[in-house]
Every structure is written in C-alpha cells, then in structure tokens.
Coordinates of C-alpha atoms in Angstrom, one line a residue:
M1 CA 0.0 0.0 0.0
R2 CA 2.8 2.4 0.9
L3 CA 4.5 1.7 -2.5
I4 CA 1.3 2.7 -4.3
L5 CA 1.0 5.9 -2.3
N6 CA 4.7 6.7 -3.0
A7 CA 4.0 6.2 -6.7
V8 CA 1.0 8.4 -6.7
E9 CA 2.9 11.1 -4.8
K10 CA 5.8 11.0 -7.3
T11 CA 3.3 11.1 -10.2
I12 CA 1.6 14.2 -8.8
E13 CA 5.0 15.8 -8.0
S14 CA 6.5 15.2 -11.4
S15 CA 3.4 16.5 -13.2
T16 CA 3.1 19.6 -11.1
L17 CA 6.7 20.4 -12.0
L18 CA 5.6 20.7 -15.6
L19 CA 3.7 23.8 -14.8
P20 CA 5.7 27.0 -14.0
P21 CA 4.4 28.9 -10.9
S22 CA 3.3 31.7 -13.2
L23 CA 1.0 29.4 -15.0
S24 CA -0.4 27.4 -12.0
W25 CA -3.7 29.2 -12.4
L26 CA -4.4 27.1 -15.5
R27 CA -5.4 24.2 -13.3
S28 CA -8.3 26.1 -11.9
T29 CA -9.2 27.5 -15.3
A30 CA -9.5 24.3 -17.4
P31 CA -9.2 20.6 -16.9
G32 CA -5.6 19.5 -17.4
F33 CA -4.8 16.4 -19.3
G34 CA -1.4 14.7 -18.9
V35 CA 0.0 13.2 -22.1
N36 CA 3.3 11.8 -23.2
G37 CA 4.7 14.1 -25.8
D38 CA 5.6 11.2 -28.0
N39 CA 1.8 10.8 -28.6
I40 CA 1.5 14.2 -30.1
T41 CA 2.3 14.9 -33.8
V42 CA 2.6 18.3 -35.3
L43 CA 1.7 18.4 -39.0
Q44 CA 2.9 21.2 -41.3
K45 CA 1.3 20.7 -44.7
P46 CA -2.4 20.8 -45.7
D47 CA -2.1 17.5 -47.6
D48 CA -0.7 15.8 -44.5
F49 CA -3.8 17.1 -42.7
Y50 CA -6.1 15.6 -45.3
N51 CA -4.2 12.3 -45.5
N52 CA -4.4 11.9 -41.8
L53 CA -8.2 12.6 -41.8
I54 CA -8.6 9.9 -44.4
H55 CA -6.4 7.4 -42.6
L56 CA -8.0 7.9 -39.2
C57 CA -11.5 7.7 -40.8
Q58 CA -10.6 4.5 -42.5
N59 CA -9.4 2.9 -39.2
A60 CA -12.0 4.3 -36.7
R61 CA -13.9 1.5 -35.0
R62 CA -16.0 3.2 -32.3
R63 CA -16.6 6.8 -32.8
I64 CA -16.0 9.7 -35.2
S65 CA -16.9 13.3 -34.2
L66 CA -16.1 16.2 -36.5
A67 CA -16.6 19.9 -35.6
S68 CA -15.9 22.4 -38.3
L69 CA -17.3 25.6 -39.8
Y70 CA -18.4 23.8 -42.9
L71 CA -17.7 20.8 -45.2
G72 CA -16.7 21.8 -48.8
T73 CA -18.2 20.3 -52.0
G74 CA -15.2 19.3 -54.0
Q75 CA -13.8 15.9 -54.9
L76 CA -11.6 15.6 -51.9
E77 CA -14.6 16.3 -49.6
E78 CA -16.6 13.7 -51.6
K79 CA -13.9 11.1 -51.0
L80 CA -14.0 11.9 -47.2
V81 CA -17.8 11.4 -47.1
D82 CA -17.5 8.2 -49.2
I83 CA -15.0 6.8 -46.7
L84 CA -17.3 7.7 -43.9
S85 CA -20.1 5.9 -45.7
D86 CA -18.0 2.8 -46.3
R87 CA -17.0 2.7 -42.7
L88 CA -20.6 2.9 -41.6
N89 CA -21.5 0.2 -44.0
E90 CA -18.8 -2.0 -42.6
L91 CA -19.4 -1.4 -38.9
G92 CA -23.1 -0.4 -38.7
E93 CA -24.4 1.1 -35.5
S94 CA -21.3 0.1 -33.6
L95 CA -19.7 3.2 -35.1
E96 CA -21.0 6.4 -33.8
V97 CA -20.7 9.4 -36.2
N98 CA -21.5 12.9 -35.1
I99 CA -20.8 16.0 -37.2
L100 CA -21.2 19.6 -36.0
L101 CA -21.2 22.5 -38.6
D102 CA -22.5 26.0 -38.8
A103 CA -26.0 26.3 -40.0
N104 CA -25.6 29.4 -42.1
R105 CA -22.2 28.7 -43.6
G106 CA -23.2 25.0 -44.2
S107 CA -26.3 26.2 -46.1
R108 CA -24.6 28.6 -48.5
G109 CA -25.3 28.0 -52.2
D110 CA -27.4 25.3 -53.9
R111 CA -24.7 22.7 -53.3
N112 CA -23.4 22.9 -49.8
S113 CA -22.5 21.0 -46.6
R114 CA -26.1 19.9 -46.2
T115 CA -26.5 18.4 -49.7
M116 CA -23.1 16.7 -49.2
L117 CA -24.3 15.0 -46.0
T118 CA -28.0 14.3 -46.6
P119 CA -27.3 11.1 -48.5
L120 CA -25.2 9.8 -45.6
I121 CA -28.1 10.4 -43.2
K122 CA -30.6 8.7 -45.5
T123 CA -28.4 5.6 -45.7
H124 CA -27.3 5.6 -42.1
P125 CA -30.1 7.1 -39.9
H126 CA -28.0 6.8 -36.7
C127 CA -25.4 9.2 -38.2
K128 CA -26.1 12.6 -36.6
V129 CA -25.4 15.9 -38.3
S130 CA -26.0 19.0 -36.1
M131 CA -25.8 22.6 -37.3
F132 CA -25.3 25.4 -34.8
H133 CA -27.3 28.6 -35.4
T134 CA -26.3 31.6 -33.4
P135 CA -29.1 33.0 -31.2
A136 CA -28.0 36.5 -32.2
L137 CA -29.5 36.1 -35.7
R138 CA -33.3 36.1 -35.2
G139 CA -36.4 38.1 -35.9
L140 CA -36.4 40.6 -38.7
L141 CA -32.6 40.6 -39.0
R142 CA -32.7 36.9 -40.0
Y143 CA -35.1 37.6 -42.9
V144 CA -33.4 40.8 -44.0
L145 CA -29.8 39.6 -44.2
P146 CA -29.1 37.7 -47.4
T147 CA -27.1 34.5 -47.5
R148 CA -23.4 35.0 -46.8
Y149 CA -24.0 38.3 -45.0
N150 CA -26.0 36.5 -42.3
E151 CA -22.7 34.7 -41.4
L152 CA -21.3 38.1 -40.1
I153 CA -23.6 37.8 -37.1
G154 CA -22.0 34.7 -35.6
L155 CA -20.7 31.3 -36.5
Q156 CA -19.7 27.9 -35.1
H157 CA -16.0 28.3 -35.7
M158 CA -14.4 25.4 -33.7
K159 CA -12.2 22.9 -35.6
L160 CA -12.0 19.5 -33.7
Y161 CA -11.7 16.2 -35.5
L162 CA -12.0 13.1 -33.3
F163 CA -11.5 9.4 -34.3
D164 CA -11.7 6.8 -31.5
D165 CA -9.0 8.0 -29.0
T166 CA -7.2 10.5 -31.4
V167 CA -8.0 14.2 -31.7
I168 CA -6.8 16.6 -34.3
V169 CA -6.9 20.2 -33.0
S170 CA -6.7 22.7 -35.8
G171 CA -7.8 26.0 -37.3
A172 CA -8.5 24.3 -40.7
N173 CA -11.9 23.6 -42.2
L174 CA -13.0 20.5 -44.2
S175 CA -12.5 22.1 -47.6
T176 CA -10.3 21.6 -50.6
D177 CA -8.2 24.7 -50.1
Y178 CA -7.5 23.7 -46.5
F179 CA -6.3 20.3 -47.9
T180 CA -4.1 21.8 -50.6
N181 CA -2.7 25.3 -50.5
R182 CA -4.2 27.2 -47.5
Q183 CA -1.6 27.1 -44.6
D184 CA -2.9 26.3 -41.2
R185 CA -1.9 24.4 -38.1
Y186 CA -2.7 20.8 -37.2
V187 CA -1.8 18.9 -34.0
I188 CA -2.7 15.2 -33.6
I189 CA -3.1 14.0 -30.0
K190 CA -3.5 10.4 -29.0
S191 CA -5.2 10.4 -25.6
Q192 CA -8.4 8.5 -24.5
E193 CA -9.1 11.0 -21.7
L194 CA -8.8 14.0 -23.9
A195 CA -10.8 12.3 -26.7
D196 CA -13.6 11.4 -24.2
F197 CA -13.7 15.0 -23.0
Y198 CA -14.0 16.5 -26.5
Y199 CA -16.5 13.9 -27.6
G200 CA -18.7 14.9 -24.7
Y201 CA -18.2 18.6 -25.3
I202 CA -19.1 18.3 -29.0
Q203 CA -22.2 16.4 -28.0
K204 CA -23.3 19.1 -25.7
V205 CA -22.9 21.8 -28.3
S206 CA -24.8 19.6 -30.8
S207 CA -27.6 19.2 -28.4
V208 CA -28.5 22.9 -28.6
S209 CA -28.0 23.0 -32.4
L210 CA -30.4 22.2 -35.2
L211 CA -30.6 18.7 -36.6
L212 CA -30.2 17.9 -40.3
N213 CA -32.8 15.3 -41.4
E214 CA -32.9 13.0 -44.5
E215 CA -35.0 15.6 -46.3
N216 CA -32.4 18.2 -46.0
K217 CA -34.4 20.1 -43.4
L218 CA -33.1 21.7 -40.2
I219 CA -35.3 20.7 -37.3
S220 CA -35.2 21.7 -33.7
Q221 CA -34.3 19.1 -31.1
S222 CA -36.5 21.0 -28.5
S223 CA -39.4 23.3 -29.4
S224 CA -38.8 25.2 -26.1
H225 CA -35.1 25.8 -26.8
H226 CA -35.0 26.8 -30.5
P227 CA -32.0 29.0 -31.3
F228 CA -34.0 31.7 -33.2
L229 CA -37.7 31.0 -32.5
A230 CA -37.7 30.4 -28.8
P231 CA -37.2 33.3 -26.4
K232 CA -33.5 34.2 -26.6
N233 CA -32.9 34.2 -22.8
A234 CA -34.5 30.8 -22.5
Y235 CA -32.3 29.3 -25.2
V236 CA -29.1 31.0 -23.9
E237 CA -29.8 29.8 -20.4
C238 CA -30.4 26.2 -21.6
A239 CA -27.2 26.2 -23.8
Q240 CA -25.1 27.7 -21.1
K241 CA -26.2 25.1 -18.5
R242 CA -25.6 22.2 -20.8
I243 CA -22.3 23.2 -22.3
W244 CA -20.6 25.0 -19.5
G245 CA -22.2 22.7 -16.9
Y246 CA -20.4 19.8 -18.7
F247 CA -17.2 21.8 -18.7
Q248 CA -17.4 22.6 -15.0
S249 CA -18.1 19.0 -14.1
E250 CA -15.0 17.9 -16.1
L251 CA -12.9 20.6 -14.4
E252 CA -13.9 19.3 -11.0
K253 CA -13.0 15.7 -11.8
P254 CA -9.6 14.6 -10.3
K255 CA -7.0 14.2 -13.0
V256 CA -4.2 11.7 -12.3
E257 CA -1.2 12.2 -14.6
K258 CA 1.1 9.3 -15.2
Q259 CA 4.8 9.5 -14.4
T260 CA 5.6 9.1 -18.1
D261 CA 3.5 12.2 -18.9
D262 CA 5.8 15.1 -19.9
T263 CA 3.1 17.3 -21.5
L264 CA 0.0 19.0 -20.2
I265 CA -3.0 20.0 -22.3
F266 CA -5.6 22.5 -21.2
P267 CA -8.7 23.0 -23.4
L268 CA -10.0 26.5 -23.8
F269 CA -13.3 27.8 -25.2
E270 CA -14.9 31.1 -26.2
L271 CA -18.7 31.1 -26.4
P272 CA -19.8 34.7 -26.9
P273 CA -23.5 34.0 -27.4
F274 CA -23.6 32.4 -24.0
G275 CA -21.4 35.0 -22.2
I276 CA -18.4 32.7 -21.8
H277 CA -15.0 34.2 -22.4
Q278 CA -12.6 31.7 -20.9
D279 CA -10.3 31.4 -23.9
S280 CA -9.7 35.1 -24.4
I281 CA -9.1 35.7 -20.7
A282 CA -6.6 32.9 -20.5
T283 CA -4.8 34.1 -23.6
Q284 CA -4.7 37.6 -22.3
R285 CA -3.2 36.3 -19.0
I286 CA -0.5 34.2 -20.7
I287 CA 0.6 37.3 -22.7
E288 CA 0.6 39.6 -19.8
L289 CA 2.6 37.2 -17.6
A290 CA 5.4 36.9 -20.1
D291 CA 8.5 38.6 -18.8
Q292 CA 11.1 40.7 -20.6
K293 CA 13.3 37.7 -21.3
S294 CA 10.5 36.1 -23.3
T295 CA 9.8 36.2 -27.0
L296 CA 6.2 35.5 -28.0
N297 CA 5.6 34.4 -31.6
L298 CA 2.0 35.1 -32.4
A299 CA 0.2 34.2 -35.7
T300 CA -3.2 35.1 -37.0
G301 CA -4.8 34.7 -40.4
Y302 CA -6.9 37.8 -39.8
F303 CA -5.0 40.6 -37.9
N304 CA -7.7 42.5 -35.9
L305 CA -6.6 42.2 -32.3
T306 CA -9.2 43.2 -29.7
E307 CA -8.6 46.4 -27.8
T308 CA -8.0 44.3 -24.7
L309 CA -5.3 42.2 -26.4
K310 CA -3.7 45.2 -27.9
N311 CA -3.4 46.8 -24.5
S312 CA -2.0 43.6 -23.1
I313 CA 0.7 43.5 -25.7
L314 CA 1.5 47.3 -25.6
F315 CA 1.2 48.2 -22.0
R316 CA 1.0 45.1 -19.7
S317 CA 3.5 42.6 -21.2
Q318 CA 7.2 43.1 -21.1
A319 CA 7.9 40.4 -23.6
Q320 CA 9.3 40.7 -27.2
F321 CA 6.6 40.1 -29.8
R322 CA 6.9 38.7 -33.4
I323 CA 3.5 38.8 -35.0
L324 CA 2.8 37.0 -38.3
M325 CA -0.3 37.9 -40.4
A326 CA -1.4 37.4 -44.0
H327 CA 0.0 39.5 -46.8
P328 CA -2.9 40.8 -49.0
M329 CA -1.9 38.3 -51.6
A330 CA -2.2 35.5 -49.0
N331 CA -5.6 36.7 -47.9
S332 CA -8.5 34.5 -49.2
F333 CA -10.3 37.7 -50.2
F334 CA -7.5 38.9 -52.5
K335 CA -9.0 40.0 -55.8
A336 CA -12.5 38.9 -54.7
P337 CA -15.4 40.6 -56.6
G338 CA -17.1 43.6 -55.2
L339 CA -16.6 45.0 -51.7
A340 CA -15.0 41.8 -50.6
G341 CA -12.0 42.6 -52.7
G342 CA -11.2 45.5 -50.4
I343 CA -11.0 43.3 -47.3
P344 CA -7.2 42.7 -47.5
S345 CA -6.8 46.5 -47.5
V346 CA -9.0 46.7 -44.4
Y347 CA -6.6 44.4 -42.6
T348 CA -3.6 46.5 -43.8
N349 CA -5.3 49.6 -42.3
I350 CA -5.8 47.8 -39.0
A351 CA -2.1 46.7 -39.0
L352 CA -0.9 50.2 -39.8
S353 CA -3.0 51.6 -37.0
F354 CA -1.5 49.1 -34.6
I355 CA 2.1 49.7 -35.6
S356 CA 1.5 53.5 -35.4
L357 CA 0.2 53.1 -31.9
A358 CA 3.2 51.0 -30.9
N359 CA 5.5 53.8 -32.2
K360 CA 3.5 56.5 -30.4
C361 CA 3.7 54.5 -27.1
K362 CA 7.4 53.9 -27.7
Q363 CA 6.9 50.1 -27.7
A364 CA 7.9 49.4 -31.3
H365 CA 11.4 48.3 -30.3
R366 CA 9.9 45.1 -28.9
I367 CA 7.1 44.5 -31.4
R368 CA 7.7 43.4 -34.9
L369 CA 5.1 42.5 -37.6
F370 CA 5.6 40.2 -40.5
E371 CA 3.4 39.3 -43.5
Y372 CA 3.2 35.7 -44.7
Q373 CA 3.8 35.6 -48.4
K374 CA 4.2 32.4 -50.4
P375 CA 3.3 32.3 -54.1
G376 CA 0.1 30.4 -54.7
W377 CA -0.7 30.0 -51.0
T378 CA -3.2 31.7 -48.6
F379 CA -2.5 32.0 -44.9
H380 CA -4.9 30.9 -42.2
S381 CA -2.5 29.8 -39.3
K382 CA -3.1 31.1 -35.8
G383 CA -1.5 30.5 -32.5
L384 CA 1.3 31.4 -30.1
W385 CA 4.7 29.9 -29.3
Q386 CA 6.7 30.7 -26.2
N387 CA 9.8 29.1 -24.6
L388 CA 9.3 28.9 -20.9
E389 CA 11.7 28.6 -18.0
D390 CA 13.2 25.2 -17.0
N391 CA 13.5 24.2 -20.7
R392 CA 9.8 23.9 -21.4
M393 CA 7.7 25.2 -24.2
L394 CA 4.1 26.6 -24.5
T395 CA 1.9 26.8 -27.5
L396 CA -1.7 27.8 -28.2
V397 CA -3.4 26.1 -31.1
G398 CA -6.9 26.1 -32.3
S399 CA -9.6 28.2 -34.2
S400 CA -9.2 31.6 -32.6
N401 CA -7.8 34.5 -34.6
Y402 CA -7.6 36.7 -31.4
G403 CA -9.8 39.3 -33.0
A404 CA -13.2 40.9 -32.5
R405 CA -15.1 38.0 -34.0
S406 CA -13.4 35.4 -31.8
V407 CA -14.4 37.3 -28.7
N408 CA -17.8 38.7 -29.6
R409 CA -19.4 36.5 -32.2
D410 CA -18.1 33.0 -32.9
L411 CA -17.7 29.7 -31.0
E412 CA -14.0 29.0 -30.7
S413 CA -11.9 26.2 -29.4
Q414 CA -8.2 26.3 -28.5
I415 CA -5.7 24.3 -26.4
V416 CA -2.7 25.3 -24.3
I417 CA 0.1 22.7 -24.6
I418 CA 3.0 22.9 -22.2
T419 CA 5.7 20.4 -22.8
A420 CA 9.2 19.3 -21.6
N421 CA 9.3 16.6 -24.4
E422 CA 12.4 17.3 -26.5
K423 CA 10.9 15.8 -29.7
L424 CA 7.7 17.7 -29.4
K425 CA 9.5 21.0 -28.6
A426 CA 11.6 20.5 -31.7
S427 CA 8.5 19.9 -33.8
L428 CA 6.8 23.0 -32.5
S429 CA 9.9 25.1 -33.0
N430 CA 10.3 23.9 -36.5
E431 CA 6.6 24.6 -37.2
Q432 CA 7.0 28.1 -36.0
K433 CA 10.3 28.6 -37.9
Q434 CA 8.8 27.4 -41.2
L435 CA 5.8 29.7 -40.9
F436 CA 7.8 32.8 -40.0
E437 CA 10.7 32.3 -42.5
V438 CA 8.4 33.3 -45.4
G439 CA 7.3 36.4 -43.4
I440 CA 8.2 39.8 -44.8
P441 CA 8.8 42.7 -42.3
F442 CA 5.8 45.1 -42.1
S443 CA 6.1 48.8 -41.2
N444 CA 4.5 52.1 -41.9
E445 CA 6.6 52.4 -45.0
V446 CA 4.5 49.7 -46.7
V447 CA 2.0 52.4 -47.9
L448 CA 4.8 53.9 -50.0
Q449 CA 4.4 51.0 -52.4
P450 CA 1.8 51.9 -55.1
D451 CA -0.1 48.7 -54.8
R452 CA -0.3 48.8 -50.9
N453 CA -1.7 52.2 -50.2
P454 CA -5.2 51.3 -49.0
P455 CA -8.1 53.1 -50.7
L456 CA -9.7 55.8 -48.6
W457 CA -13.1 54.0 -48.4
T458 CA -11.4 51.0 -46.7
K459 CA -10.2 53.3 -43.9
A460 CA -13.8 54.3 -43.1
F461 CA -15.0 50.7 -43.7
S462 CA -12.5 49.3 -41.2
W463 CA -13.5 51.9 -38.6
L464 CA -17.2 51.3 -39.0
F465 CA -17.2 47.5 -39.3
K466 CA -14.1 46.4 -37.4
G467 CA -16.2 44.3 -35.0
F468 CA -17.2 42.0 -37.8
F469 CA -13.7 41.0 -38.8

C-alpha cells in the first residue's frame, strides 16, 4: 500500500513540475490532461492534414466526431464522405458518427454541406449531423440579411476532429483549399481521456443545435429551446447550462497524470453567445505574464486584435513580440469581386493603426510585424509559441484569430500545450520557424508601395465594421 502511495505522490509531484508557478492558475481555469509528448504529432502541410483525416476515418472503430465551420463540396470532400459511408456500411451502428457544422455557412449555395451529408443520413439514420445557429440572428434581421451576409452575425468556428481516442486540434476547415494550399496548423493527440472530453463537449454543443434530417431540413431538437424561434434568454440559459455545466463537471474531476507524462494540455473555449470568455481571458493572462526575457511568436490569419489584447501587448506585457499575419496576396479575399476585394486593404489599415500606436507609445522596439507571403498560397494559421523557464515550451493552437469576431461573435476552441518533451518541442519550434521564414517585415513604409496604399473607403470601412472581422 505504501508503495502505491509513493508512486501516486511521485506522479503528482512530477506532473506539477511541468507547470511553472506563473501558469499554475491554468489548473483552476481548465481541466488539465497529462500526455506523453511522443503521442503528439505536429503536421505542417495541408495534404498531410487531409491524408491523416482519411487514414483515421478508414481505421476508426467506435466513434467519429467532427466539428468544423463547414464541409466543402469538391472531390476531396466527396472522398472523405464516401469513406465515412464505407466505414458505416462495414461497422453499422457500432460506429457512432457525429458531425457539427455552422447552420448558415453550411447552407450557403445550392450545393453545400447539407447536400453533401444528406445522402449519408438517408443511408445511415444513426449518423447525426448538427448545425449550430447563433441566437443573435433572429427576428427581422434573420429575414433581411441575405445568404453569406448572415454569417457576419456569428458562427460555429471550432475545428476539432476526433477518431476513437485520437483528436486533431486545428484551425482548418474541411474544404479543398485547406487540404491543398491554405496554410494552417494541425496537432494530432492520442489520448483517450482528452478524446472522451472532446467527444462529450461536441455532443453538448450539438444538443443545442439544429438537426439535419434526411429531407435536408433543419429541425429543432427541442421546441422550447429553438435558437431563433424560442425566447432568446431561455435558449441561452439552456445552452449555457448544458455546455458550461459539462465543462465545469470535467474541471472538478480529479486528474491523475502518469509518471511518463511530460506534457500538459488545457482545453479553452470562447462562447460569446452564452457569455463565456474563458479562452480570451486565459490568452490575455498568458501574454501579460510573459517577462522581458521572453519572446512570444503570435500568428493570426486575420489581424484584428481586440482592444484588450492590444493593451495587453503594448502596456501590460514586457515580452518581445513577433506577429505573423497574412500579406494581402495571402488573404483569401484577394481579388474577390465587389466590396470583398477590399478586405485585404482593411486588414492592412488595421495593422498600420497598430504599428502606429506602438510607435506612439514607444513600444515598437519590442514588437515586430511580418506578412506571410508564399506564391500560390493563402494564410490561415493562428496560435502562439513561447519558450518557458526550465527548458519547457508553451503553444496555443486552435480556431481563434484573437480578433473581435473570436471574442464577440463566434464559438471558438483552443488548447494550451505545455511540454518538456524534446521531440515535441523540436517539432513545434520547426513549425514556428517554417511559418515565419516566409514572413516579410511590415512597417508604416508599406504604404509607399503603389499597390499597398489602402483606398480611402477601406479606412472608413475598417473603422465602421471592425467588429465583424
């Protein structure tokens, strides 16, 4: 008995040492999952992401749970759906399949996520496709806003892909460009405990979402808690209790980390429609606690930091910052028709405003901005990398872009990884290096280039509609 107690004490002691004192608050913020870093793989290429999705789908035996903004309609997406169907044909109801998408984005166009998945539901009725609809889009606004523009109000933006006891945490959607030439981040984690947690979490969000039926109709799972027909307060209260009640119960569960665990994972979530801002608060605290010896490498596909995060970087943190964002040519809206074509210039305006503020506050010496530019590629990566004391490393990876949308409109999911595993640290460092090495320094002088001086209308546009980016 004494030997068992000694082993438990050593396990707790060794796992606690993984967490620096400055980050001990994470244990009361999110459930911590101990993992051996050898069970974590960092992917760097979109085609590796796709190939792993296919491989994991082909080999899943018990459960598949996919949470994404949308499912595309190309050949690669069709292959993924075909493999899902084949796996269901082979295993029947012993394989649980749950898919969570956004209702508005997944309904865009005549051919969309819904039409891609309806045949799967017809053939396999136990396959469940849920579509989250923000409660903020209701009443007259819902009928007035046309398709695509209704997505501005709020989205299901989490990207979590679960197969049995393996989870892929990413910022990438299930679409051809994310499988080919749209750069993002992808971390594969093998952990039954973490997979169980995310499986339950996705189920809770799905339970307050609309259900796609075999007739391609979105139906409510509860008439009293409909996202846009029921009273808003009643729906929000129900969703908050279900989702955050589940999270709190997981937080209160005792977590026993093995002595072989050299990595800790803390799931973070942002649920603005339900008044939950755990992710943004944790991110802000990590940034503010970084000392002057630290260098924080931050990436975002859409540079539009919240005022709170800007203040944290400029006035409350002493760290050095290297921030990577999309060059206009690496923005998915580059040369888009109509007003959308001006969106890259809007982000340039926002970046110019930030760098001007840094200069004005005499903080530019520790803050450098870079633009990702790789011919033929767009940029969608987001996250943070930091080397910690005692030879450890921290990274944030997930769906958040650290902007106004992430904090005020969309459902987001992110994880904190803190590791002492040498192999994993090397993989994360290499990932960060490869992303930043194609970054071009950004400064106020960029507007001297004829093709980079933002049109006047984009300045007014960015000021008026900044909260939607």
